[in-house]
Coordinates of C-alpha atoms in Angstrom, one line a residue:
Chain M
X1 CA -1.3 19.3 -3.9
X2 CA 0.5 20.2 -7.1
X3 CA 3.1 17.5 -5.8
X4 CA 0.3 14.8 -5.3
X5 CA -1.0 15.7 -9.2
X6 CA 2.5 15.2 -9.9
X7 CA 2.7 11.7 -8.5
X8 CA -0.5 10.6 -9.9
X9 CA 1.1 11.4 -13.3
X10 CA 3.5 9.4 -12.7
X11 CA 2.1 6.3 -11.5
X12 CA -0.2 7.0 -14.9
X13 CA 3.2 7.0 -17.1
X14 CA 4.8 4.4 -15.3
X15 CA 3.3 1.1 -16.4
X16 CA 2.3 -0.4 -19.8
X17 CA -1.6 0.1 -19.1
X18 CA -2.3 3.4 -20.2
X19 CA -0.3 2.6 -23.0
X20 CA -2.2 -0.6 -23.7
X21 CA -5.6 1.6 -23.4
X22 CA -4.2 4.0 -26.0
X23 CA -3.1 1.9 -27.9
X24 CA -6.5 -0.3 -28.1
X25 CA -8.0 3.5 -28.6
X26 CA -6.1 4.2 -31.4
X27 CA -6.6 1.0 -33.0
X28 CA -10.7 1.0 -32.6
X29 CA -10.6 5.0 -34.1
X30 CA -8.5 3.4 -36.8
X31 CA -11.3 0.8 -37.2
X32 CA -14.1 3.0 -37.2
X33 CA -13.0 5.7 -39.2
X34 CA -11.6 3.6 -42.0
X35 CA -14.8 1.2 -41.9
X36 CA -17.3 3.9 -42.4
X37 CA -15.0 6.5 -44.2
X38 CA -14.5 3.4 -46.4
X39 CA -17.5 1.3 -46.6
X40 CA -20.8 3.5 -46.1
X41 CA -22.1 4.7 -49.0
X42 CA -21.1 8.6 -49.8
X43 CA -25.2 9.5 -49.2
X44 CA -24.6 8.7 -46.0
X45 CA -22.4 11.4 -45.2
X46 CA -24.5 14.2 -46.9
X47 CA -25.7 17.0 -44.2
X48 CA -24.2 18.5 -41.3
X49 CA -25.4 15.8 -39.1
X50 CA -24.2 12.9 -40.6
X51 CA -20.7 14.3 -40.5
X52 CA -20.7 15.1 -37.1
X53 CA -21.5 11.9 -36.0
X54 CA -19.2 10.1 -38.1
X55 CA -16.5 13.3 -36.5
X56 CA -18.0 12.4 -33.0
X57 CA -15.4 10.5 -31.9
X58 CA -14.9 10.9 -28.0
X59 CA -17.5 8.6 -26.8
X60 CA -14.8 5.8 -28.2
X61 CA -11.7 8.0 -26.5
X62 CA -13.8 8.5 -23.8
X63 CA -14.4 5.0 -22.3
X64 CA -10.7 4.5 -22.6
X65 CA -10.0 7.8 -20.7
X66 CA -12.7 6.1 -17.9
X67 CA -10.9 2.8 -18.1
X68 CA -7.6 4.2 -17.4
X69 CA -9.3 6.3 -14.7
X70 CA -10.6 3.0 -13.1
X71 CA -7.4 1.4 -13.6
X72 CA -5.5 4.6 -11.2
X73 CA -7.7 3.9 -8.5
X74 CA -8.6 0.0 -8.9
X75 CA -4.8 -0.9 -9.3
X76 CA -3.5 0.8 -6.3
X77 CA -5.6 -1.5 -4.3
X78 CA -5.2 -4.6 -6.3
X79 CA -1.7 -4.4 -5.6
X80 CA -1.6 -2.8 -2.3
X81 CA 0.1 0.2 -3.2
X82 CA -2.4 2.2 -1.9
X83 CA -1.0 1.6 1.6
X84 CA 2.4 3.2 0.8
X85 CA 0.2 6.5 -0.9
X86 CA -1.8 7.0 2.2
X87 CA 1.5 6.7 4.2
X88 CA 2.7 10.0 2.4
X89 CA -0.4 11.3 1.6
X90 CA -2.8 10.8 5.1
X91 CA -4.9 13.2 3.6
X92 CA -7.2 10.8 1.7
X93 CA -9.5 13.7 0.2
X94 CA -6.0 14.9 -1.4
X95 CA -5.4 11.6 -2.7
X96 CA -9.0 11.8 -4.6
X97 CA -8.3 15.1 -5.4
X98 CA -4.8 14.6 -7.1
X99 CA -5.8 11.4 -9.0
X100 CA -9.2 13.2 -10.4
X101 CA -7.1 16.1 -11.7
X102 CA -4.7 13.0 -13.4
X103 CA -7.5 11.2 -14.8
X104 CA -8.8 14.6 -16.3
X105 CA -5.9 15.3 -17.6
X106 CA -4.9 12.0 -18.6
X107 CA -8.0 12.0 -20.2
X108 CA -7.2 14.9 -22.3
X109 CA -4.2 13.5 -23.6
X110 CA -6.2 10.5 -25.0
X111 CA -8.5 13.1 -26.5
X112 CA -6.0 15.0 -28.5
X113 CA -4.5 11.6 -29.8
X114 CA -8.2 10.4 -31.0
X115 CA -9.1 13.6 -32.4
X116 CA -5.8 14.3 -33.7
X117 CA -5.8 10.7 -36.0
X118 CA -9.8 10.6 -36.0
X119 CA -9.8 13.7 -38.2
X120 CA -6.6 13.4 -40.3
X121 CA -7.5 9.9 -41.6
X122 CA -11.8 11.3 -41.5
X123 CA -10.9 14.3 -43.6
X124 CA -8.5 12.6 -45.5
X125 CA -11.3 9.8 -46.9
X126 CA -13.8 11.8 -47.1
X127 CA -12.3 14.9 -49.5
X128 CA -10.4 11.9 -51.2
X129 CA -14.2 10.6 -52.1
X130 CA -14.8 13.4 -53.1
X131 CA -17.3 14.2 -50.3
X132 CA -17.4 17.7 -49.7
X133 CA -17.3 18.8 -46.2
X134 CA -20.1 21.1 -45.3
X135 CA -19.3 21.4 -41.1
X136 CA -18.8 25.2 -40.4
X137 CA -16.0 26.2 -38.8
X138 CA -18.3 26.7 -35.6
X139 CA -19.3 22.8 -35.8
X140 CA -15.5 22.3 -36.1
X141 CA -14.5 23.5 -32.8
X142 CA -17.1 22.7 -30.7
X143 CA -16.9 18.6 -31.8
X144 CA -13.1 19.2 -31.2
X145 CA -12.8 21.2 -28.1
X146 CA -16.6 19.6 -26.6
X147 CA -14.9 16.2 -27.7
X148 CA -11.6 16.8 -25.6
X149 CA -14.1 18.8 -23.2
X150 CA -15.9 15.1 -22.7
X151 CA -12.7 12.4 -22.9
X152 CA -11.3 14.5 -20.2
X153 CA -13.9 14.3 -17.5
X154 CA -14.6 10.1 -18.9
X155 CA -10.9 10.0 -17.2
X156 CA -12.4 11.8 -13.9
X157 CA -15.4 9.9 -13.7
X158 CA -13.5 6.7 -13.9
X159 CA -11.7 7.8 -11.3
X160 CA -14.9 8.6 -9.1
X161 CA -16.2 4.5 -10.0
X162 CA -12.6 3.5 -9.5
X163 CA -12.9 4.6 -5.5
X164 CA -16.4 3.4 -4.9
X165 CA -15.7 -0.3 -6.8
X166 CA -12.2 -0.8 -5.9
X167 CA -12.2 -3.7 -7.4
X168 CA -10.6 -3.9 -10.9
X169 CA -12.8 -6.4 -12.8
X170 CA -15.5 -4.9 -10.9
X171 CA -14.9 -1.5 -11.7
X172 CA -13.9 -2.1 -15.3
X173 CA -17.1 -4.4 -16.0
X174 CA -19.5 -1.8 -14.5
X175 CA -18.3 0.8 -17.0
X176 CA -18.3 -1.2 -19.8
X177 CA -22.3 -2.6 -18.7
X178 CA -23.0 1.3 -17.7
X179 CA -21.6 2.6 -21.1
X180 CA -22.7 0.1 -23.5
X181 CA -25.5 -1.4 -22.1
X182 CA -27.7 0.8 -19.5
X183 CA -27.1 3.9 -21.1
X184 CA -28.1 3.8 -24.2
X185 CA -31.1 1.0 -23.2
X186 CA -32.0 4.1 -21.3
X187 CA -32.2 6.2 -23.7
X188 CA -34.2 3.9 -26.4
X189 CA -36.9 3.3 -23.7
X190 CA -37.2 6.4 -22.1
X191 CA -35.2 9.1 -23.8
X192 CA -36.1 11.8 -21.3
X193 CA -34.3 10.1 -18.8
X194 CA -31.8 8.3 -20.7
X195 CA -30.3 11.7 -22.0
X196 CA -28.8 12.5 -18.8
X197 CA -26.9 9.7 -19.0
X198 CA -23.0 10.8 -19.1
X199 CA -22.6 9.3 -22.9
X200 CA -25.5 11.0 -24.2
X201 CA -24.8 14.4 -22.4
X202 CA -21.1 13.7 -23.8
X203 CA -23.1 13.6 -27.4
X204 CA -25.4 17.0 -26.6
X205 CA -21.9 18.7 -25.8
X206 CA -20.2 18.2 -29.1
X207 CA -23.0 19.6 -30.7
X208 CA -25.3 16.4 -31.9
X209 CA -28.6 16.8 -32.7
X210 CA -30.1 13.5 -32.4
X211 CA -33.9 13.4 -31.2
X212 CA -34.5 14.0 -27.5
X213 CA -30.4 15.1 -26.7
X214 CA -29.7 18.0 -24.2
X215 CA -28.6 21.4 -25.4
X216 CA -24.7 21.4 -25.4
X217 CA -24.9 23.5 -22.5
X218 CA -26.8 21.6 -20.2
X219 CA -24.9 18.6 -21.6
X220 CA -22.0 20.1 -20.4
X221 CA -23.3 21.0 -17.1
X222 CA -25.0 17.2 -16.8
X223 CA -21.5 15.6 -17.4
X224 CA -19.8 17.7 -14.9
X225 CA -22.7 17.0 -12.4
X226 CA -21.9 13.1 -13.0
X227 CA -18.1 13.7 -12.4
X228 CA -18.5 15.4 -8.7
X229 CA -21.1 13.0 -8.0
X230 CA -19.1 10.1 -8.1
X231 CA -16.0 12.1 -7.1
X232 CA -17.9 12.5 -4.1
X233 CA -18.9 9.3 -3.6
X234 CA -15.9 8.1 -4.0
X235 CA -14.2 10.4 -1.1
X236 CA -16.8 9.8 0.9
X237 CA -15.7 6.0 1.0
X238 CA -12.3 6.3 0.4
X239 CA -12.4 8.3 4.2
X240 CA -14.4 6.3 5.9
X241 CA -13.3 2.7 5.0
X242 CA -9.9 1.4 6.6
X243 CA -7.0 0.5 4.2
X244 CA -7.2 -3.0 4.0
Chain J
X1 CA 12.9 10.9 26.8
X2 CA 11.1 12.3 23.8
X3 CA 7.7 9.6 23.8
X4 CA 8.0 8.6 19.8
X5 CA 4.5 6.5 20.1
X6 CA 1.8 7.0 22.5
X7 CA -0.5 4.0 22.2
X8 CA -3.8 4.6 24.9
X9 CA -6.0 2.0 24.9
X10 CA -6.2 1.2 21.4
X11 CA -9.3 -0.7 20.5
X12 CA -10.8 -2.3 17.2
X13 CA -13.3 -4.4 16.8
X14 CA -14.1 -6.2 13.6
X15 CA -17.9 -7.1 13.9
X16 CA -18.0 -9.4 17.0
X17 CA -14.5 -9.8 17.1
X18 CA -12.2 -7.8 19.3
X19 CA -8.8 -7.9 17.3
X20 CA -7.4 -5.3 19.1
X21 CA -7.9 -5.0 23.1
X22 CA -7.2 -1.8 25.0
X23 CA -3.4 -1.7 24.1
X24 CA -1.4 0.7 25.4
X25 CA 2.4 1.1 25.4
X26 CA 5.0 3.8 24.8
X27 CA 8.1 3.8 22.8
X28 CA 11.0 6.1 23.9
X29 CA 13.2 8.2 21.1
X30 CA 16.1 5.8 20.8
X31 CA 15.3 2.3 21.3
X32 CA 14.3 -0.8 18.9
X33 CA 11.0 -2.2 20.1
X34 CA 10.0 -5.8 19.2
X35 CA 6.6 -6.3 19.0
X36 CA 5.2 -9.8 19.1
X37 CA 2.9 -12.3 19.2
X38 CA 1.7 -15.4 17.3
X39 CA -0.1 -14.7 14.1
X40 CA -3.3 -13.1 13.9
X41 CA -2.6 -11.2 17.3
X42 CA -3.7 -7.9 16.5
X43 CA -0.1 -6.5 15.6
X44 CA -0.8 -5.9 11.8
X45 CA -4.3 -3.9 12.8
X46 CA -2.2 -2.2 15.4
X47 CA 0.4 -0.8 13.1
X48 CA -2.9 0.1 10.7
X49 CA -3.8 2.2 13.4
X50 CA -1.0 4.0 14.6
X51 CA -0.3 5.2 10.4
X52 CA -3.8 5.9 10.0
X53 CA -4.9 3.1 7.3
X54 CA -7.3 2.2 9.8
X55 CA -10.0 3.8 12.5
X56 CA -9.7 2.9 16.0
X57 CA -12.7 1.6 17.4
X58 CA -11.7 3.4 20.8
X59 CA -8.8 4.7 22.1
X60 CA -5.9 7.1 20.3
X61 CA -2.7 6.9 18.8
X62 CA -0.2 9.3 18.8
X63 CA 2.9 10.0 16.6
X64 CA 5.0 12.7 17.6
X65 CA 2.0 13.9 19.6
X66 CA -0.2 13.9 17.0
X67 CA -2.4 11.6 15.0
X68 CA -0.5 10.3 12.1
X69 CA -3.0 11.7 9.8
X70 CA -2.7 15.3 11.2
X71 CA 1.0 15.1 10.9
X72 CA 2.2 17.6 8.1
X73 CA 4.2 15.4 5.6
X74 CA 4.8 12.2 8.3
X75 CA 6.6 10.5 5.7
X76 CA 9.6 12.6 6.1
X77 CA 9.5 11.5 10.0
X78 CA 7.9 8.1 10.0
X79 CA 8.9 5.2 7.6
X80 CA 6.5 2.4 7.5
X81 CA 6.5 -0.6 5.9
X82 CA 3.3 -3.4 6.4
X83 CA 3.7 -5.6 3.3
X84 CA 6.4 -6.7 1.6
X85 CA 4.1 -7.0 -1.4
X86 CA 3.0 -3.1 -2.3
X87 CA 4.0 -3.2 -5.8
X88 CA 2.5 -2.7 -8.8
X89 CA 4.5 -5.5 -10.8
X90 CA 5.1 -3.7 -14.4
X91 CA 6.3 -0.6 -12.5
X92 CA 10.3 -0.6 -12.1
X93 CA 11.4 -0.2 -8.6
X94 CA 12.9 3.0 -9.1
X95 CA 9.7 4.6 -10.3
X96 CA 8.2 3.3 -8.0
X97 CA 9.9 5.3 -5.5
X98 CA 9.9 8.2 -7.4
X99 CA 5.8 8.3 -7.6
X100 CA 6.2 8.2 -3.7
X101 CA 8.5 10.5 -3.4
X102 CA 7.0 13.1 -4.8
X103 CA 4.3 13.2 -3.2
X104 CA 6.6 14.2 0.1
X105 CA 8.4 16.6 -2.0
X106 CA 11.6 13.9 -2.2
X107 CA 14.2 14.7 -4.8
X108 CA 15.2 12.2 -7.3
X109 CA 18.8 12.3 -5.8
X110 CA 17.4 11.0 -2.7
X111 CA 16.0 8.1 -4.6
X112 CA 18.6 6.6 -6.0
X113 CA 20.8 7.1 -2.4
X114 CA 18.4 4.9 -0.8
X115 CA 18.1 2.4 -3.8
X116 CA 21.9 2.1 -3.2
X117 CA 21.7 2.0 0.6
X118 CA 19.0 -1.0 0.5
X119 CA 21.1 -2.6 -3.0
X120 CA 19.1 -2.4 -5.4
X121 CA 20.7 0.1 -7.5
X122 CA 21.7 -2.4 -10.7
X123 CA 18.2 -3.6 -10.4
X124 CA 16.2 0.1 -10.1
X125 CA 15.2 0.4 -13.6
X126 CA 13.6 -3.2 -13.5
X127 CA 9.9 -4.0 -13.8
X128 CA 9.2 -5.3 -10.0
X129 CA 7.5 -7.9 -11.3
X130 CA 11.5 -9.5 -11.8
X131 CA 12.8 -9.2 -8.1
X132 CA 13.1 -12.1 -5.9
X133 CA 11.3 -11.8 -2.3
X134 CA 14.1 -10.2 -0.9
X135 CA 14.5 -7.8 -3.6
X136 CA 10.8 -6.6 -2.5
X137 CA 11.6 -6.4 1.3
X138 CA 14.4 -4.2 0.5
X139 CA 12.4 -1.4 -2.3
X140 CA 9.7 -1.5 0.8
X141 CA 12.4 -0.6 3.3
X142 CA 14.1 2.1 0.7
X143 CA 10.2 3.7 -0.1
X144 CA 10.3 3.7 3.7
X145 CA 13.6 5.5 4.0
X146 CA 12.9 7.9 1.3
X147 CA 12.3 10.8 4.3
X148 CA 15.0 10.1 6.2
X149 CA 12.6 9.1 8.7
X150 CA 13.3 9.2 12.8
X151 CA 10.7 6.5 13.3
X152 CA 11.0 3.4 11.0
X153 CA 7.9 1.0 11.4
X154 CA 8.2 -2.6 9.9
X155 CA 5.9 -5.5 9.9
X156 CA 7.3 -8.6 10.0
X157 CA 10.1 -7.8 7.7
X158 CA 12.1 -11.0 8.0
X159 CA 9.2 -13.1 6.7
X160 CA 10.7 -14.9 3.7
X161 CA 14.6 -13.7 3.9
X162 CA 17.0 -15.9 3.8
X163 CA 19.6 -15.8 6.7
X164 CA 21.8 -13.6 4.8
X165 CA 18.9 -11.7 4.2
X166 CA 17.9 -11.8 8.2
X167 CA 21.6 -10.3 8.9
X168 CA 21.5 -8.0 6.4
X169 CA 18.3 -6.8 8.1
X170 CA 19.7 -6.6 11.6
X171 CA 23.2 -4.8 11.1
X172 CA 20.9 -2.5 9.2
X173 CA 18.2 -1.7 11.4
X174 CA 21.4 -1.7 14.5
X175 CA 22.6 1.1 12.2
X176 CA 20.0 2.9 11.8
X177 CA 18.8 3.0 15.5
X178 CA 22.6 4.1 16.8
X179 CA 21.7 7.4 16.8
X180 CA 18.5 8.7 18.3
X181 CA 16.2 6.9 15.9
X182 CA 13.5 5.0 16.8
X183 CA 12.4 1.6 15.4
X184 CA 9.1 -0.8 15.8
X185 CA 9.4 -4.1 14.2
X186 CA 7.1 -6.6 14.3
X187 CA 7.6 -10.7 14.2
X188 CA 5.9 -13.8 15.3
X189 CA 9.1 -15.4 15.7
X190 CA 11.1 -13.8 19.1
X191 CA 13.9 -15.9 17.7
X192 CA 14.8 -13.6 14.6
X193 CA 14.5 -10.2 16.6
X194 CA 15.7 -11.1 19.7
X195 CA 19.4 -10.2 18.7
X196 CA 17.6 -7.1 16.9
X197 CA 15.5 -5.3 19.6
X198 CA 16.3 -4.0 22.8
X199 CA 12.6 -4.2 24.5
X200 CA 9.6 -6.2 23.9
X201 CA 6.0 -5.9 23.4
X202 CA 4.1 -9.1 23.7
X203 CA 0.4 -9.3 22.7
X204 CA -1.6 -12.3 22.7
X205 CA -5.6 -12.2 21.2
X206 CA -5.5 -8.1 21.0
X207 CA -3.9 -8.0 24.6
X208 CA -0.7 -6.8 26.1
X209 CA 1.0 -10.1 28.1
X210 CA 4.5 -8.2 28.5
X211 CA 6.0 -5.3 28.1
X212 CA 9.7 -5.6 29.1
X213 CA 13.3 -5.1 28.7
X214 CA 15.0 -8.0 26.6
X215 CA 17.3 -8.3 29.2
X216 CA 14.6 -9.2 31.6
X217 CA 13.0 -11.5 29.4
X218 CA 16.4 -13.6 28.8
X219 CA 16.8 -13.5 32.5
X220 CA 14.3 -15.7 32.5
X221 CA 15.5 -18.1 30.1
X222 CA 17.1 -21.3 31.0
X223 CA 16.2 -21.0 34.2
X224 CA 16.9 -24.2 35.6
X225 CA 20.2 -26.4 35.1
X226 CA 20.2 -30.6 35.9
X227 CA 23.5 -31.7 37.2
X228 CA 23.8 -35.3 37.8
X229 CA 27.1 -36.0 40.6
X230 CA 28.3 -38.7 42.4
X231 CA 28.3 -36.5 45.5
X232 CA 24.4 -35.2 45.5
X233 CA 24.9 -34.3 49.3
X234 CA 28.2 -32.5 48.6
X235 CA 26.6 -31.0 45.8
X236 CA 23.8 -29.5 47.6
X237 CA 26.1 -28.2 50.5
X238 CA 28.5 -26.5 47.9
X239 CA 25.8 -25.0 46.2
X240 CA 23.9 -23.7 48.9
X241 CA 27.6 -22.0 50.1
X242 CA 26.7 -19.7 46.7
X243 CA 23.0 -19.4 47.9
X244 CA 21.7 -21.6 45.4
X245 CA 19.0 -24.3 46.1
X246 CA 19.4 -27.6 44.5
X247 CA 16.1 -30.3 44.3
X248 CA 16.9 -33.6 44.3
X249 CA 15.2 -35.2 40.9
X250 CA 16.1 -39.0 41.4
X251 CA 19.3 -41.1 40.1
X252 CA 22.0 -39.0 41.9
X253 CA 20.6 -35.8 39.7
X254 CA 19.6 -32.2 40.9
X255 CA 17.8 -29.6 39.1
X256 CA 18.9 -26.0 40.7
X257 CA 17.8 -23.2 39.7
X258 CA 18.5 -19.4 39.0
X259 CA 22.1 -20.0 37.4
X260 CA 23.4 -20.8 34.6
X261 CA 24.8 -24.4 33.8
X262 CA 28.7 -22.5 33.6
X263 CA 27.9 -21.2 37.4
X264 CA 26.8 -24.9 38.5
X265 CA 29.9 -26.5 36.4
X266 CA 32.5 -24.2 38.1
X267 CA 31.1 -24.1 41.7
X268 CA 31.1 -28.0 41.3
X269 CA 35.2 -27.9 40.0
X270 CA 36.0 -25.8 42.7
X271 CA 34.2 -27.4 45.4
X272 CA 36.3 -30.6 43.5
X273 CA 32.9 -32.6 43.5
X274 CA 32.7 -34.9 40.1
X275 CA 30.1 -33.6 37.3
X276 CA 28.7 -36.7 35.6
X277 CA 26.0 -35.0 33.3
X278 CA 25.4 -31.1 32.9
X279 CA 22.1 -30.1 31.2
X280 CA 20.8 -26.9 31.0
X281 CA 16.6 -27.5 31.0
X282 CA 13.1 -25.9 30.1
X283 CA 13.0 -22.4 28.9
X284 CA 14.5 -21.4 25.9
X285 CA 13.9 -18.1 25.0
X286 CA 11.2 -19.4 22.2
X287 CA 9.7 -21.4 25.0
X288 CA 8.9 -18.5 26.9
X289 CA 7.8 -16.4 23.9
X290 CA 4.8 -19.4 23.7
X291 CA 4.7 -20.0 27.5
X292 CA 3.4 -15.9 27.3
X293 CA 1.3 -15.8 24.4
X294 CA -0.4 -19.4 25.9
X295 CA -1.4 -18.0 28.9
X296 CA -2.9 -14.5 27.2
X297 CA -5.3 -17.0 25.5
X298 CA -6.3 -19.2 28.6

């Protein structure tokens, strides 16, 4: 198994689209932070709250991490190279297995990079404003680690879509619609519903208090739930169907 | 004999059509197998079958005497290539050998042996998306070889090699199966694996139309010769001396058949009766290839 996880790190590595994703997250950070560090006016950053959404920056990283997930799965059939990885690895359940423990921690990777520049060029404008800072040390660490926490299991669940679309453009458009669309349509229209949706139990996790959110907790527990849901989806098809 | 492959009555069945019908066959440790039959046969879904990629309908498959899929690492026992074309094109070869690798537990060291072995060593650290046709067949054969497999398992590798690339391919695969090694190829073309393969399987629509030694195939071929003489009569007479039976076909010609056009040419010198025209007719061995698969779909 730990030579599968190996293998799927390597196919991750190996071509310029993980790169590309970082690099397009990096970029959009870049964007945000210096936009609003920049722009919005220094009122807008008074109160714990207000600061932590303007630190909450892993619903960005975390739709690359899914994207790149997608792209593991999606790829290996768009170019047939998942023939060859079923050849040495018959066991399709430890084919899932290996490329969900990749995504995760590919996922993680992008989530230190993004909170890593998120926070440097963050705290950087704002004390340079002269904004004081008023997140406790509590606050601190549970954005960070609930942040990393979150970007990691995006990666896994775009795994999970990756093996029940297949299909690249497929897969890639239905995270983008489900994201950026559904979710948080969901949650404007019927909040007690929409706040099970993975981006807003990704928000309750890293400690947001917005109206109607989970408790970090359950958030936690509700994005986890999401990732072995469609991980088991996603085995579930991956076995049955034949390799085209 | 060891029994490599145990096909029994493999069946699959795509919706209402039967792609693959009750196939069984054997291959012994030791020999290269042809297996053809015009396109859209079944051969493709039957090598899915036999590796696993897909479900029989009915019947089993067995691989060492198990089910490829229950086989404990079968990459480091059965190489397979089905498509020439299982690359992701920004990956260089040599990674992509190395992310397969791994996953049997193959050392690095053993990757860049078979990148030299198949050629491609310059080219390795290349995105794939850079190597001619060729190039590919050969990185599929190498991911293929990466176990030192004792079964190798290629579908229709000569499609789009140049003749070089076709010899290349033969004195290869001749080397490979000297020992006690065990190879399955697949073609629609006889032609290009006839000097390849020391058996045949030939399916037509899903079914098994032969299953024979090459040599009993080729006995087959050119099976009747047309010598045209001055002498028919004295022709006949002499040949029937060597048991052969001659028919008249009009203008002073005879077709005979069951010997080869040499056999008629020297039985004729000796019996010092003049040859006018010496033709061997019919069957080549292509002919027969579509003679076989034609009558599988009447």
């Amino acid at each position: 198994m730990i030579r599968q996880v190996k293998a799927e790190l390597l196919k991750v590595r190996s071509t310029r689209t993980t790169i590309g994703l970082l690099l397009g997250m990096i970029a959009l950070i870049l964007l945000f932070t210096l936009l609003t560090g920049l722009l919005a006016t220094a009122s807008s950053f008074a109160g714990a709250e207000n600061q932590r959404q303007f630190f909450s920056l892993s619903d960005l990283a975390g739709v690359f991490s899914a994207l790149a997930g997608v792209m593991l799965v999606a790829s290996e059939y768009r170019y047939g190279t998942m023939r060859p990885t079923i050849l040495f690895t018959p066991h399709r359940s430890q084919v899932l297995a290996a490329k969900t423990a990749a995504g995760a921690l590919a996922g993680f990777a992008f989530g230190v990079v993004g909170a890593a520049i998120g926070w440097a060029l963050g705290y950087t404008i704002l004390t340079g404003r002269g904004i004081t800072i008023v997140l406790s040390s509590g606050d601190i660490s549970q954005l960070v680690l609930g942040g990393l926490a979150s970007v990691a299991l995006w990666g896994a669940i775009g795994i999970g879509l990756g093996a029940v679309i297949r299909n690249q453009v497929g897969g890639v458009i239905t995270l983008l619609a489900w994201g950026f669309v559904v979710n948080p349509l969901l949650f404007g229209l019927l909040p007690s519903v929409g706040r099970f949706m993975p981006s807003y139990a990704g928000d309750a996790l890293v400690g947001l208090t917005t109206n109607h959110l989970l408790s970090p907790t359950v958030g936690g527990i509700v994005l986890v739930g999401w990732t072995a849901l469609l991980a088991a989806a996603g085995l579930a098809l991956t076995a049955k169907r034949d390799v085209g | 004999m060891t029994r490599v492959v145990v096909a029994d009555s493999l069946t699959k069945r795509f919706g209402s059509v039967l792609a693959v019908d009750g196939l069984s066959f054997v291959l012994e440790a030791g020999t290269i197998t042809g297996f053809l039959g015009p396109n859209g046969a079944g051969k493709t879904t039957t090598l899915r079958m036999l590796l696993g990629l897909a479900a029989p309908t009915s019947g089993t498959a067995l691989l060492f005497d198990r089910p490829y899929a229950e086989l404990e690492d079968p990459a480091l026992r059965i190489g397979a290539v089905l498509e020439a074309t299982d690359f992701h094109p920004g990956r260089t070869g040599r990674d992509h050998l190395r992310m397969l690798g791994q996953a049997a537990g193959v050392p690095d060291s053993r990757v860049d042996e078979v990148l030299r072995l198949v050629e491609l060593a310059d080219a390795g650290r290349r995105r794939v998306k850079g190597y001619s046709l060729g190039m590919r067949q050969r990185l599929g054969l190498a991911a293929a070889l990466l176990g030192e497999p004792d079964l190798l398992v290629l579908d229709e590798p000569a499609n789009g090699l140049d003749p070089e690339g076709v010899r290349w391919l033969r004195d290869f695969l001749r080397a490979f199966a000297s020992g006690d090694r065990t190879v399955l190829i697949s073609s629609h073309v006889l032609a290009e694996v006839a000097q390849t393969v020391d058996q045949v399987l030939i399916i037509s629509r899903g079914r098994l139309v032969v299953e024979s030694s090459l040599e009993d195939l080729t006995s087959r071929v050119g099976g009747a010769v047309r010598v045209r003489s001055a002498q028919p009569e004295r022709l006949v007479a002499a040949l029937a001396h060597e048991e052969l039976k001659a028919i008249a076909s009009g203008d002073q010609a005879l077709v005979v058949h069951g010997a080869s056009s040499e056999r008629v040419g020297e039985i004729a010198f000796a019996a010092g009766i003049p040859v006018h025209e010496l033709v061997t007719e019919g069957s080549s061995l292509e002919e027969i290839f579509l003679e076989l698969t034609a009558e599988g779909e009447s």
